[in-house]
PDB file of C-alpha atoms in Angstrom:
ATOM      1  CA  GLN A 114      -0.035   0.043   0.151  1.00 49.00           C
ATOM      2  CA  VAL A 115       2.913   2.867   0.741  1.00 51.00           C
ATOM      3  CA  TRP A 116       4.237   1.735  -2.566  1.00 49.00           C
ATOM      4  CA  SER A 117       1.059   2.662  -4.724  1.00 51.00           C
ATOM      5  CA  LYS A 118       0.818   6.187  -2.436  1.00 52.00           C
ATOM      6  CA  ARG A 119       4.395   6.857  -3.382  1.00 53.00           C
ATOM      7  CA  CYS A 120       3.650   6.562  -7.329  1.00 53.00           C
ATOM      8  CA  LEU A 121       0.567   8.639  -7.195  1.00 51.00           C
ATOM      9  CA  ALA A 122       2.682  11.084  -5.021  1.00 53.00           C
ATOM     10  CA  THR A 123       5.135  11.355  -7.986  1.00 55.00           C
ATOM     11  CA  ALA A 124       2.997  11.457 -10.679  1.00 56.00           C
ATOM     12  CA  ALA A 125       1.010  14.925  -9.506  1.00 59.00           C
ATOM     13  CA  VAL A 126       4.677  16.471  -9.826  1.00 67.00           C
ATOM     14  CA  ALA A 127       4.446  16.390 -13.140  1.00 74.00           C
ATOM     15  CA  GLU A 128       1.414  17.343 -13.887  1.00 78.00           C
ATOM     16  CA  PRO A 129       0.907  20.901 -15.342  1.00 78.00           C
ATOM     17  CA  LYS A 130      -0.361  23.524 -13.307  1.00 84.00           C
ATOM     18  CA  GLY A 131      -2.945  24.178 -15.407  1.00 86.00           C
ATOM     19  CA  PRO A 132      -4.031  24.138 -19.668  1.00 85.00           C
ATOM     20  CA  SER A 133      -2.004  25.750 -21.926  1.00 85.00           C
ATOM     21  CA  VAL A 134      -3.644  26.945 -24.821  1.00 83.00           C
ATOM     22  CA  LYS A 135      -1.137  27.727 -27.899  1.00 81.00           C
ATOM     23  CA  THR A 136      -3.278  29.303 -30.337  1.00 79.00           C
ATOM     24  CA  GLU A 137      -6.301  31.607 -30.010  1.00 86.00           C
ATOM     25  CA  ILE A 138      -9.653  29.989 -29.533  1.00 87.00           C
ATOM     26  CA  PRO A 139     -11.326  29.672 -32.260  1.00 90.00           C
ATOM     27  CA  GLY A 140      -8.211  28.305 -34.046  1.00 89.00           C
ATOM     28  CA  PRO A 141      -7.048  28.928 -37.102  1.00 89.00           C
ATOM     29  CA  GLN A 142      -8.718  25.745 -39.002  1.00 93.00           C
ATOM     30  CA  SER A 143     -11.904  26.543 -37.133  1.00 94.00           C
ATOM     31  CA  LYS A 144     -12.145  30.067 -38.818  1.00 94.00           C
ATOM     32  CA  GLU A 145     -11.269  29.107 -42.791  1.00 95.00           C
ATOM     33  CA  LEU A 146     -13.865  26.174 -42.228  1.00 95.00           C
ATOM     34  CA  LEU A 147     -16.050  28.825 -40.847  1.00 94.00           C
ATOM     35  CA  GLN A 148     -15.182  30.957 -43.782  1.00 94.00           C
ATOM     36  CA  GLU A 149     -15.852  28.076 -46.404  1.00 94.00           C
ATOM     37  CA  LEU A 150     -19.527  27.325 -44.817  1.00 93.00           C
ATOM     38  CA  ASN A 151     -20.253  30.882 -44.976  1.00 92.00           C
ATOM     39  CA  LYS A 152     -20.048  31.376 -48.714  1.00 91.00           C
ATOM     40  CA  PHE A 153     -22.955  28.681 -48.650  1.00 80.00           C
ATOM     41  CA  GLN A 154     -25.381  30.369 -46.510  1.00 68.00           C
TER      42      GLN A 154
END
């Protein structure tokens, strides 16, 4: 039982502190697809 608790404790150290977003939302691909959809409407 002690080993499993240690394993969980060390795994938490590697976790990121929060979400990391690299591009804006909606992203570039979503914007392109929305522009294509707007052509048909």
